[in-house]
CSV table of C-alpha atoms in Angstrom, one decimal:
chain,number,residue,atom,x,y,z
C,1,MET,CA,-151.0,37.3,95.9
C,2,LYS,CA,-151.2,34.3,93.6
C,3,SER,CA,-154.4,34.0,91.6
C,4,PRO,CA,-156.4,30.8,91.9
C,5,GLN,CA,-156.1,28.5,88.9
C,6,VAL,CA,-158.9,28.3,86.4
C,7,LEU,CA,-158.1,24.7,85.3
C,8,THR,CA,-159.4,22.6,88.2
C,9,ARG,CA,-160.1,19.3,86.5
C,10,ARG,CA,-158.3,17.0,84.2
C,11,ARG,CA,-160.4,17.2,81.0
C,12,ALA,CA,-160.3,16.7,77.2
C,13,GLY,CA,-161.4,19.1,74.6
C,14,VAL,CA,-162.1,19.5,70.9
C,15,LEU,CA,-161.5,22.5,68.7
C,16,ALA,CA,-164.2,23.1,66.2
C,17,HIS,CA,-165.6,26.5,65.2
C,18,PRO,CA,-169.4,26.6,64.6
C,19,THR,CA,-168.8,27.4,60.9
C,20,SER,CA,-167.3,23.9,60.6
C,21,LEU,CA,-170.4,22.1,61.8
C,22,PRO,CA,-172.8,20.2,59.5
C,23,GLY,CA,-176.1,21.6,58.4
C,24,THR,CA,-178.1,22.8,55.5
C,25,GLN,CA,-176.9,26.4,55.5
C,26,LEU,CA,-173.9,27.8,53.7
C,27,GLN,CA,-171.8,27.3,56.9
C,28,GLY,CA,-172.4,25.7,60.2
C,29,THR,CA,-174.6,27.3,62.8
C,30,ILE,CA,-175.2,27.5,66.6
C,31,GLY,CA,-178.6,25.7,66.4
C,32,GLY,CA,-179.6,22.1,66.3
C,33,ASP,CA,-176.4,20.7,64.8
C,34,ALA,CA,-174.4,22.6,67.5
C,35,ARG,CA,-176.4,20.9,70.2
C,36,ARG,CA,-176.0,17.6,68.5
C,37,PHE,CA,-172.2,18.2,68.5
C,38,VAL,CA,-172.5,18.7,72.3
C,39,ASP,CA,-174.2,15.3,72.5
C,40,TRP,CA,-171.4,13.8,70.4
C,41,CYS,CA,-168.8,15.3,72.9
C,42,VAL,CA,-170.7,13.6,75.7
C,43,GLU,CA,-170.5,10.3,74.0
C,44,ALA,CA,-166.8,10.7,73.3
C,45,LYS,CA,-166.2,11.8,77.0
C,46,ILE,CA,-164.9,15.2,75.8
C,47,GLY,CA,-165.7,17.8,78.4
C,48,VAL,CA,-164.6,21.1,76.7
C,49,TRP,CA,-165.6,22.5,73.3
C,50,GLN,CA,-163.3,25.3,72.1
C,51,VAL,CA,-164.5,27.7,69.4
C,52,LEU,CA,-162.8,30.6,67.6
C,53,PRO,CA,-164.1,34.3,68.0
C,54,LEU,CA,-167.8,34.5,67.3
C,55,GLY,CA,-168.0,38.0,65.8
C,56,PRO,CA,-169.3,39.1,62.4
C,57,THR,CA,-166.5,38.7,59.9
C,58,HIS,CA,-165.4,40.7,56.9
C,59,GLU,CA,-165.2,39.3,53.4
C,60,ASP,CA,-162.1,37.2,54.2
C,61,ARG,CA,-164.2,35.3,56.8
C,62,SER,CA,-161.4,35.6,59.4
C,63,PRO,CA,-162.9,35.5,63.0
C,64,TYR,CA,-159.8,37.4,64.2
C,65,GLN,CA,-160.7,40.6,62.2
C,66,CYS,CA,-164.3,41.1,63.1
C,67,GLN,CA,-166.6,44.0,62.7
C,68,SER,CA,-167.2,43.9,66.4
C,69,VAL,CA,-165.7,42.1,69.3
C,70,LEU,CA,-169.0,42.1,71.2
C,71,ALA,CA,-171.5,41.2,68.5
C,72,GLY,CA,-172.3,37.7,67.3
C,73,ASN,CA,-172.0,36.7,63.7
C,74,PRO,CA,-175.6,36.6,62.3
C,75,GLU,CA,-174.5,34.1,59.7
C,76,LEU,CA,-174.3,31.6,62.5
C,77,ILE,CA,-178.0,31.8,63.3
C,78,ASP,CA,-179.9,28.6,62.5
C,79,ARG,CA,-182.7,29.7,60.3
C,80,SER,CA,-184.6,26.4,60.7
C,81,GLU,CA,-185.5,27.3,64.3
C,82,PRO,CA,-188.6,29.5,64.1
C,83,MET,CA,-189.5,32.3,66.5
C,84,ALA,CA,-192.9,33.0,64.9
C,85,PRO,CA,-195.3,31.7,62.3
C,86,ASP,CA,-194.3,32.2,58.6
C,87,TRP,CA,-190.6,32.2,59.6
C,88,PRO,CA,-188.3,32.3,56.6
C,89,THR,CA,-185.9,29.3,56.4
C,90,ASN,CA,-184.3,29.8,53.0
C,91,PRO,CA,-180.6,29.0,53.6
C,92,ALA,CA,-179.4,30.9,50.5
C,93,LEU,CA,-180.9,34.3,51.3
C,94,PRO,CA,-178.3,37.0,52.0
C,95,VAL,CA,-178.2,37.6,55.7
C,96,ALA,CA,-179.5,41.2,55.5
C,97,THR,CA,-182.5,40.0,53.4
C,98,TRP,CA,-183.2,37.1,55.7
C,99,LEU,CA,-183.0,39.3,58.9
C,100,ARG,CA,-185.5,41.7,57.4
C,101,GLU,CA,-188.0,38.9,56.5
C,102,ALA,CA,-187.4,37.2,59.9
C,103,ARG,CA,-188.0,40.4,61.8
C,104,LEU,CA,-191.2,41.1,59.9
C,105,ALA,CA,-192.4,37.6,60.7
C,106,PHE,CA,-191.5,38.1,64.3
C,107,GLU,CA,-193.4,41.4,64.6
C,108,GLU,CA,-196.4,39.9,62.9
C,109,GLY,CA,-196.6,36.6,64.8
C,110,ALA,CA,-194.4,36.3,67.9
C,111,ASN,CA,-196.1,36.1,71.3
C,112,ASP,CA,-195.9,38.9,73.9
C,113,ALA,CA,-193.3,37.2,76.0
C,114,THR,CA,-190.9,36.8,73.1
C,115,ARG,CA,-191.5,40.4,71.9
C,116,ASN,CA,-190.8,41.6,75.4
C,117,ALA,CA,-187.6,39.6,75.5
C,118,PHE,CA,-186.4,41.4,72.3
C,119,ALA,CA,-187.2,44.8,73.7
C,120,ASN,CA,-185.5,44.0,77.0
C,121,TYR,CA,-182.4,42.7,75.1
C,122,VAL,CA,-182.1,45.9,73.1
C,123,GLN,CA,-182.4,48.0,76.2
C,124,ALA,CA,-179.9,45.9,78.3
C,125,GLN,CA,-177.3,45.8,75.5
C,126,ALA,CA,-177.7,49.4,74.3
C,127,GLY,CA,-174.2,50.4,75.5
C,128,TRP,CA,-172.7,48.6,72.6
C,129,LEU,CA,-175.6,47.5,70.4
C,130,ASP,CA,-176.8,51.0,69.4
C,131,ASP,CA,-173.4,51.8,67.9
C,132,TYR,CA,-173.0,48.4,66.4
C,133,ALA,CA,-176.4,48.4,64.6
C,134,LEU,CA,-175.8,51.9,63.3
C,135,PHE,CA,-172.3,50.9,62.1
C,136,ARG,CA,-173.7,48.0,60.2
C,137,ALA,CA,-176.5,50.1,58.7
C,138,LEU,CA,-174.0,52.8,57.6
C,139,ARG,CA,-171.6,50.2,56.2
C,140,ALA,CA,-174.4,48.7,54.1
C,141,ALA,CA,-175.5,52.1,52.9
C,142,HIS,CA,-171.9,52.8,51.8
C,143,ASN,CA,-171.7,49.4,49.9
C,144,GLY,CA,-169.3,47.9,52.4
C,145,LEU,CA,-166.8,50.8,52.5
C,146,ALA,CA,-164.7,51.1,55.6
C,147,TRP,CA,-165.9,53.7,58.0
C,148,TRP,CA,-163.1,56.2,57.3
C,149,ASP,CA,-164.3,56.4,53.7
C,150,TRP,CA,-167.8,57.5,54.7
C,151,GLU,CA,-168.8,61.2,54.6
C,152,PRO,CA,-166.5,63.0,57.1
C,153,PRO,CA,-169.3,63.9,59.5
C,154,LEU,CA,-170.4,60.3,59.8
C,155,ALA,CA,-166.8,59.0,60.1
C,156,ALA,CA,-166.1,61.6,62.8
C,157,ARG,CA,-169.4,60.8,64.5
C,158,ASN,CA,-170.8,64.3,64.3
C,159,ALA,CA,-173.9,64.3,66.6
C,160,CYS,CA,-176.3,65.8,64.0
C,161,ALA,CA,-175.1,63.4,61.3
C,162,LEU,CA,-175.6,60.4,63.5
C,163,SER,CA,-179.1,61.6,64.5
C,164,SER,CA,-180.0,62.0,60.9
C,165,ALA,CA,-178.6,58.6,60.0
C,166,ARG,CA,-180.5,56.8,62.9
C,167,ALA,CA,-183.7,58.2,61.5
C,168,ARG,CA,-182.9,57.4,57.8
C,169,TYR,CA,-181.8,53.9,58.5
C,170,ALA,CA,-184.1,53.0,61.3
C,171,ALA,CA,-185.4,49.8,59.7
C,172,ARG,CA,-182.0,48.4,59.0
C,173,ILE,CA,-180.8,49.3,62.5
C,174,VAL,CA,-183.7,47.3,64.0
C,175,ASP,CA,-182.9,44.4,61.7
C,176,GLU,CA,-179.3,44.4,63.1
C,177,GLN,CA,-180.5,44.6,66.7
C,178,PHE,CA,-182.9,41.7,65.9
C,179,GLY,CA,-180.0,39.7,64.5
C,180,GLN,CA,-178.0,40.1,67.7
C,181,PHE,CA,-181.1,39.1,69.8
C,182,LEU,CA,-181.5,35.9,67.7
C,183,PHE,CA,-177.8,35.1,68.0
C,184,ASP,CA,-177.8,35.6,71.7
C,185,TYR,CA,-181.0,33.5,72.1
C,186,GLN,CA,-179.6,30.6,70.2
C,187,TRP,CA,-176.2,30.8,71.8
C,188,GLN,CA,-177.7,30.8,75.3
C,189,LEU,CA,-179.8,27.7,74.4
C,190,LEU,CA,-176.6,26.0,73.3
C,191,ARG,CA,-174.8,27.1,76.4
C,192,ARG,CA,-177.5,25.7,78.7
C,193,HIS,CA,-177.5,22.5,76.7
C,194,ALA,CA,-173.7,22.3,77.2
C,195,GLN,CA,-174.0,23.1,81.0
C,196,ASP,CA,-176.7,20.5,81.4
C,197,ASN,CA,-174.3,17.9,80.0
C,198,ASP,CA,-171.2,19.2,81.9
C,199,ILE,CA,-169.6,20.5,78.8
C,200,GLU,CA,-167.6,23.7,79.2
C,201,LEU,CA,-167.5,26.2,76.3
C,202,PHE,CA,-164.1,27.7,75.7
C,203,GLY,CA,-164.0,31.0,73.8
C,204,ASP,CA,-161.4,33.0,72.1
C,205,ALA,CA,-160.7,36.7,72.2
C,206,PRO,CA,-158.1,38.4,69.9
C,207,ILE,CA,-156.1,40.9,71.9
C,208,PHE,CA,-156.5,43.5,69.1
C,209,VAL,CA,-159.5,44.6,67.2
C,210,ALA,CA,-160.0,45.3,63.5
C,211,GLN,CA,-159.7,48.9,62.3
C,212,ASP,CA,-162.9,48.6,60.2
C,213,SER,CA,-165.0,47.8,63.2
C,214,ALA,CA,-167.7,49.3,65.3
C,215,ASP,CA,-165.3,49.1,68.3
C,216,VAL,CA,-162.8,51.6,66.7
C,217,TRP,CA,-165.4,53.8,65.0
C,218,ALA,CA,-167.4,54.3,68.2
C,219,ALA,CA,-164.4,54.8,70.5
C,220,ARG,CA,-161.4,56.2,68.5
C,221,HIS,CA,-159.9,57.7,71.7
C,222,TRP,CA,-158.9,54.3,73.0
C,223,PHE,CA,-156.6,53.7,69.9
C,224,LYS,CA,-153.4,55.3,68.4
C,225,LEU,CA,-155.0,57.0,65.5
C,226,SER,CA,-154.5,60.2,63.6
C,227,GLU,CA,-157.2,62.9,63.5
C,228,GLU,CA,-158.5,61.3,60.2
C,229,GLY,CA,-158.9,57.9,62.0
C,230,GLN,CA,-155.9,56.3,60.5
C,231,PRO,CA,-153.4,54.3,62.6
C,232,TYR,CA,-149.9,55.6,62.5
C,233,VAL,CA,-148.6,52.4,64.1
C,234,VAL,CA,-150.1,48.9,63.7
C,235,ALA,CA,-149.9,45.5,65.3
C,236,GLY,CA,-148.1,42.4,64.3
C,237,VAL,CA,-145.3,40.1,65.3
C,238,PRO,CA,-141.7,40.0,64.1
C,239,PRO,CA,-140.3,37.0,62.1
C,240,ASP,CA,-141.2,33.7,63.7
C,241,TYR,CA,-142.1,30.0,63.0
C,242,PHE,CA,-144.9,31.0,60.7
C,243,SER,CA,-143.3,33.7,58.6
C,244,ALA,CA,-139.8,34.9,57.7
C,245,THR,CA,-141.0,38.5,57.4
C,246,GLY,CA,-143.2,38.4,60.4
C,247,GLN,CA,-146.9,39.1,60.4
C,248,ARG,CA,-148.2,42.6,59.8
C,249,TRP,CA,-151.7,42.3,61.1
C,250,GLY,CA,-152.5,45.9,60.6
C,251,ASN,CA,-154.8,46.3,63.6
C,252,PRO,CA,-154.7,49.7,65.4
C,253,LEU,CA,-152.8,49.7,68.7
C,254,TYR,CA,-154.4,50.7,72.0
C,255,ASP,CA,-153.6,53.9,73.8
C,256,TRP,CA,-152.8,52.1,77.0
C,257,GLN,CA,-152.2,55.3,78.9
C,258,ALA,CA,-155.8,56.5,78.2
C,259,MET,CA,-157.1,53.0,79.1
C,260,ARG,CA,-155.1,53.0,82.3
C,261,GLU,CA,-156.5,56.4,83.3
C,262,ASP,CA,-160.0,55.0,82.8
C,263,GLY,CA,-159.3,51.9,85.0
C,264,TYR,CA,-159.3,49.6,81.9
C,265,GLY,CA,-163.1,49.9,81.7
C,266,TRP,CA,-163.3,49.1,78.0
C,267,TRP,CA,-161.4,45.8,78.5
C,268,LEU,CA,-163.4,44.9,81.7
C,269,ARG,CA,-166.7,45.4,79.8
C,270,ARG,CA,-165.4,43.3,77.0
C,271,LEU,CA,-164.3,40.5,79.2
C,272,GLU,CA,-167.6,40.5,81.1
C,273,HIS,CA,-169.5,40.3,77.8
C,274,GLU,CA,-167.3,37.4,76.6
C,275,LEU,CA,-167.7,35.5,79.9
C,276,SER,CA,-171.5,35.8,79.6
C,277,ARG,CA,-171.1,33.4,76.7
C,278,VAL,CA,-168.3,31.0,77.7
C,279,ASP,CA,-166.8,29.3,80.7
C,280,LEU,CA,-163.2,29.9,79.8
C,281,LEU,CA,-161.5,32.4,77.4
C,282,ARG,CA,-158.3,32.2,75.4
C,283,ILE,CA,-156.6,35.5,74.8
C,284,ASP,CA,-154.9,35.4,71.4
C,285,HIS,CA,-151.4,37.0,71.6
C,286,PHE,CA,-151.3,37.2,75.3
C,287,ARG,CA,-147.7,38.5,75.2
C,288,GLY,CA,-149.1,41.8,73.9
C,289,PHE,CA,-150.1,42.6,77.5
C,290,GLU,CA,-146.4,42.5,78.5
C,291,SER,CA,-145.0,44.1,75.3
C,292,TYR,CA,-146.2,44.4,71.8
C,293,TRP,CA,-144.6,44.8,68.4
C,294,GLU,CA,-145.3,48.3,67.1
C,295,ILE,CA,-144.9,48.6,63.3
C,296,PRO,CA,-144.9,52.0,61.5
C,297,ALA,CA,-148.1,52.0,59.4
C,298,GLU,CA,-146.2,52.7,56.2
C,299,GLU,CA,-144.2,49.5,56.4
C,300,GLU,CA,-145.5,46.7,54.3
C,301,THR,CA,-144.1,43.8,56.4
C,302,ALA,CA,-143.4,43.3,60.1
C,303,LEU,CA,-139.6,43.3,59.7
C,304,VAL,CA,-139.4,46.9,60.9
C,305,GLY,CA,-140.8,47.6,64.3
C,306,LYS,CA,-140.1,47.8,68.0
C,307,TRP,CA,-141.2,46.3,71.2
C,308,CYS,CA,-143.3,48.6,73.4
C,309,PRO,CA,-144.4,48.0,77.0
C,310,GLY,CA,-148.0,46.8,77.5
C,311,PRO,CA,-150.2,47.3,80.5
C,312,GLY,CA,-148.7,44.3,82.3
C,313,ALA,CA,-149.7,43.3,85.8
C,314,GLN,CA,-151.7,46.5,86.5
C,315,PHE,CA,-154.2,45.5,83.9
C,316,LEU,CA,-154.4,41.8,85.0
C,317,GLU,CA,-154.8,43.0,88.6
C,318,ALA,CA,-157.8,45.0,87.5
C,319,VAL,CA,-159.2,41.9,85.9
C,320,ARG,CA,-158.7,39.9,89.1
C,321,LYS,CA,-160.4,42.5,91.2
C,322,ARG,CA,-163.4,42.5,88.9
C,323,PHE,CA,-163.8,38.7,88.5
C,324,GLY,CA,-162.0,37.2,91.5
C,325,VAL,CA,-160.1,35.0,89.2
C,326,VAL,CA,-158.5,35.7,85.8
C,327,PRO,CA,-160.5,33.1,83.7
C,328,VAL,CA,-158.1,33.2,80.8
C,329,VAL,CA,-155.8,30.9,78.9
C,330,ALA,CA,-152.7,32.7,77.7
C,331,GLU,CA,-151.8,32.1,74.1
C,332,ASP,CA,-148.1,32.2,74.7
C,333,LEU,CA,-146.7,30.9,71.4
C,334,GLY,CA,-144.0,32.5,69.3
C,335,ILE,CA,-141.3,34.8,70.8
C,336,ILE,CA,-141.8,34.5,74.5
C,337,THR,CA,-139.5,36.2,77.0
C,338,ASP,CA,-138.9,35.6,80.7
C,339,ALA,CA,-141.0,38.7,81.4
C,340,VAL,CA,-144.0,37.2,79.6
C,341,ILE,CA,-143.7,34.0,81.5
C,342,ALA,CA,-143.4,35.8,84.8
C,343,LEU,CA,-146.6,37.8,84.0
C,344,ARG,CA,-148.4,34.7,83.0
C,345,ASP,CA,-147.4,32.8,86.1
C,346,GLU,CA,-148.0,35.7,88.5
C,347,PHE,CA,-151.7,35.4,87.7
C,348,SER,CA,-151.6,31.6,87.5
C,349,LEU,CA,-152.7,31.6,83.8
C,350,PRO,CA,-152.4,28.4,81.9
C,351,GLY,CA,-150.3,28.6,78.8
C,352,MET,CA,-150.4,26.5,75.6
C,353,LYS,CA,-148.2,23.5,74.6
C,354,VAL,CA,-148.5,22.5,71.0
C,355,LEU,CA,-147.0,19.1,70.1
C,356,GLN,CA,-146.3,20.1,66.5
C,357,PHE,CA,-143.7,22.5,67.9
C,358,ALA,CA,-142.1,19.8,70.1
C,359,PHE,CA,-139.8,17.9,67.8
C,360,GLY,CA,-136.5,18.5,66.0
C,361,GLY,CA,-134.5,19.9,68.9
C,362,ASP,CA,-133.3,18.6,72.2
C,363,ALA,CA,-135.0,17.3,75.4
C,364,SER,CA,-135.4,20.9,76.8
C,365,ASN,CA,-138.0,21.9,74.3
C,366,PRO,CA,-141.0,23.1,76.4
C,367,TYR,CA,-143.5,21.6,74.1
C,368,LEU,CA,-142.3,18.0,74.6
C,369,PRO,CA,-144.8,16.2,76.8
C,370,HIS,CA,-142.3,15.5,79.6
C,371,ASN,CA,-141.8,19.2,80.0
C,372,HIS,CA,-145.6,20.0,80.4
C,373,SER,CA,-147.1,21.2,83.7
C,374,PRO,CA,-150.6,20.6,85.0
C,375,ASN,CA,-151.5,24.3,84.7
C,376,ALA,CA,-151.4,24.2,80.9
C,377,VAL,CA,-153.4,23.3,77.8
C,378,SER,CA,-151.8,20.8,75.5
C,379,TYR,CA,-152.7,20.7,71.8
C,380,SER,CA,-151.9,18.4,69.0
C,381,GLY,CA,-152.3,21.5,66.8
C,382,THR,CA,-154.3,24.7,66.6
C,383,HIS,CA,-156.4,26.4,64.0
C,384,ASP,CA,-153.2,28.0,62.7
C,385,ASN,CA,-151.3,24.7,62.3
C,386,ASP,CA,-151.6,22.1,59.6
C,387,THR,CA,-153.6,19.1,60.6
C,388,THR,CA,-151.4,16.6,62.4
C,389,SER,CA,-151.7,14.1,59.5
C,390,GLY,CA,-150.7,16.9,57.1
C,391,TRP,CA,-147.8,18.0,59.4
C,392,ALA,CA,-146.5,14.5,59.7
C,393,SER,CA,-146.5,13.9,56.0
C,394,ASP,CA,-144.6,17.1,55.4
C,395,ALA,CA,-142.2,17.1,58.3
C,396,ASP,CA,-138.5,17.3,57.5
C,397,ALA,CA,-136.3,14.3,58.1
C,398,GLN,CA,-134.8,15.5,61.5
C,399,VAL,CA,-138.2,16.4,62.9
C,400,LEU,CA,-139.7,13.1,61.7
C,401,LYS,CA,-136.9,11.0,63.1
C,402,HIS,CA,-137.0,12.8,66.5
C,403,ALA,CA,-140.8,12.5,66.7
C,404,CYS,CA,-140.8,8.8,65.9
C,405,GLN,CA,-138.0,8.1,68.3
C,406,TYR,CA,-139.7,10.1,71.1
C,407,LEU,CA,-143.1,8.5,70.6
C,408,ASP,CA,-141.7,5.0,69.7
C,409,CYS,CA,-143.7,4.7,66.5
C,410,GLU,CA,-143.2,4.4,62.7
C,411,PRO,CA,-143.9,7.4,60.5
C,412,ASP,CA,-147.3,6.2,59.4
C,413,GLY,CA,-148.3,5.8,63.0
C,414,LEU,CA,-147.2,9.3,64.0
C,415,PRO,CA,-150.5,11.2,63.9
C,416,ALA,CA,-152.2,8.6,66.2
C,417,ALA,CA,-149.2,8.6,68.5
C,418,ILE,CA,-149.2,12.4,68.8
C,419,LEU,CA,-152.9,12.4,69.6
C,420,ARG,CA,-152.3,9.9,72.4
C,421,ALA,CA,-149.3,11.8,73.7
C,422,ASN,CA,-151.4,14.9,73.8
C,423,PHE,CA,-154.1,13.3,76.0
C,424,ALA,CA,-151.5,11.5,78.1
C,425,SER,CA,-149.9,14.8,78.9
C,426,VAL,CA,-150.0,16.0,82.6
C,427,ALA,CA,-151.6,19.2,81.3
C,428,SER,CA,-155.0,19.6,83.0
C,429,LEU,CA,-156.7,20.3,79.7
C,430,ALA,CA,-155.7,18.6,76.4
C,431,ILE,CA,-157.4,19.6,73.1
C,432,ALA,CA,-157.3,18.4,69.5
C,433,PRO,CA,-158.9,19.9,66.5
C,434,MET,CA,-161.8,17.9,65.1
C,435,GLN,CA,-159.7,17.4,61.9
C,436,ASP,CA,-157.2,15.4,64.0
C,437,PHE,CA,-159.9,13.2,65.6
C,438,LEU,CA,-161.0,12.5,62.0
C,439,GLY,CA,-157.4,11.8,60.8
C,440,LEU,CA,-157.7,14.4,58.0
C,441,GLY,CA,-154.8,15.7,55.8
C,442,SER,CA,-153.6,19.2,54.9
C,443,GLU,CA,-156.4,20.0,52.5
C,444,HIS,CA,-158.6,20.2,55.6
C,445,ARG,CA,-156.6,22.8,57.6
C,446,MET,CA,-158.5,25.8,58.9
C,447,ASN,CA,-156.0,28.6,58.4
C,448,THR,CA,-152.6,29.2,56.9
C,449,PRO,CA,-151.1,32.3,58.5
C,450,GLY,CA,-149.8,34.8,56.0
C,451,VAL,CA,-152.0,33.4,53.2
C,452,ALA,CA,-154.9,35.7,52.4
C,453,GLU,CA,-157.2,33.3,50.4
C,454,GLY,CA,-159.0,30.1,51.1
C,455,ASN,CA,-159.0,30.1,54.9
C,456,TRP,CA,-161.7,29.6,57.5
C,457,ARG,CA,-163.8,27.4,55.2
C,458,TRP,CA,-163.3,23.8,56.5
C,459,ARG,CA,-166.4,21.9,57.3
C,460,PHE,CA,-167.4,18.3,58.0
C,461,GLN,CA,-170.7,16.5,57.7
C,462,TRP,CA,-172.1,13.9,60.0
C,463,GLU,CA,-171.5,11.1,57.5
C,464,ASP,CA,-167.8,11.9,57.8
C,465,VAL,CA,-167.8,10.9,61.5
C,466,PRO,CA,-167.4,7.1,61.8
C,467,PRO,CA,-170.0,5.6,64.2
C,468,GLU,CA,-167.2,4.1,66.3
C,469,LEU,CA,-165.2,7.2,66.6
C,470,ALA,CA,-166.8,8.5,69.8
C,471,THR,CA,-166.4,5.1,71.5
C,472,ASN,CA,-162.8,5.0,70.6
C,473,ILE,CA,-162.1,8.5,71.8
C,474,ALA,CA,-164.0,7.7,75.1
C,475,SER,CA,-161.8,4.7,75.6
C,476,MET,CA,-158.7,7.0,75.2
C,477,MET,CA,-160.1,9.4,77.7
C,478,ASP,CA,-160.7,6.6,80.2
C,479,THR,CA,-157.1,5.4,79.7
C,480,TYR,CA,-155.6,8.9,80.4
C,481,GLY,CA,-158.1,9.9,83.2
C,482,ARG,CA,-159.8,12.7,81.3
C,483,CYS,CA,-163.4,11.7,81.8
């Protein structure tokens, strides 16, 4: 039985993580400036706002290696939106200090309805929130050490050790619960504002989770780990467009047999949680459901490894039974086999078409616009690509010649031509990063795969957005029927 398609309208989208938004804090937030960004999308006739994963990051700030796939990043909370009198607004306070001050102000001055909302949230989310808050408290108590470097009873989740820790770190645990309450409160305000303006929120879910996460610490039995909690095989991809030695991500791999015997409950709960926040969800590295690259943990690169079967159609059928439709966009970039395509199409999942990958070959390249299909998402580029202006300025001669010939433009007009070709595509959804709308160069790219430093920091300010830009984008959306 074919699944119904999730892309039912011809729409345009923008890719911009909340950290990239303007504001007075050290990074963008999900508060007032996020709602203003929704308003800008309305003016530009953009109907979809795509974000990256929203979880609390590690020191490298990568949203694809979060401390939890269910929690929200407390750094994204807009501190200028008070929940009680004497609310702290200092944007420079460390998040833990700010959460403590905010919670104390909340306990002192919030009204009864808001207090009850917090209590109800903690109770409703206890299935994941209790472990997450304790994980964060213990990680702070151990000066940021990974959980496997804690005392063995805590790492192994000995019941007596956990009970003692909950009592010892009770205040910090409540701080972390409060942070998740605030994140959820502000995110749902943002979502309602988007819904009121017919803007869909498009989320992102990495297929794998970070080893140093509450997810793995609280449920080691779902992963291929040794008795000490160390992975003996890790995730990644073999050599591809992005890296000659492949990408060794280092994430622990799932024990799919154990998950299958449980009816994929862990994944279904995760998807249900994600879909309480967004209207559509991209699964990063979708091909891992068909087969995944298993790298021996002792290997330093991804050159040595093997393909292993994933859960395949059985898993996606469980998703379809739970949700009625599989509300997922498949990130199907890189080495894609006929089996991956068949799995994607069996469940009517839209794939991704990235125009930066389209040129330099022949007319059969699937990323060329004439090969697109309606059940797809077309991109000028993604968070892992250079900006389109940067890509065009650095493209080799063959690629540049082909692109200009195909798009009938001169090299200096290539970025604008790619943007127009993207939105002219027959793909039901076409998305461009905010950097491409702004015409920015390589120094503004969000991430360089395989490079550890300097990523995930790009940000714009409102004064960087020309007043006429939204009008010009809206005209393009009118032209290509994406309103």
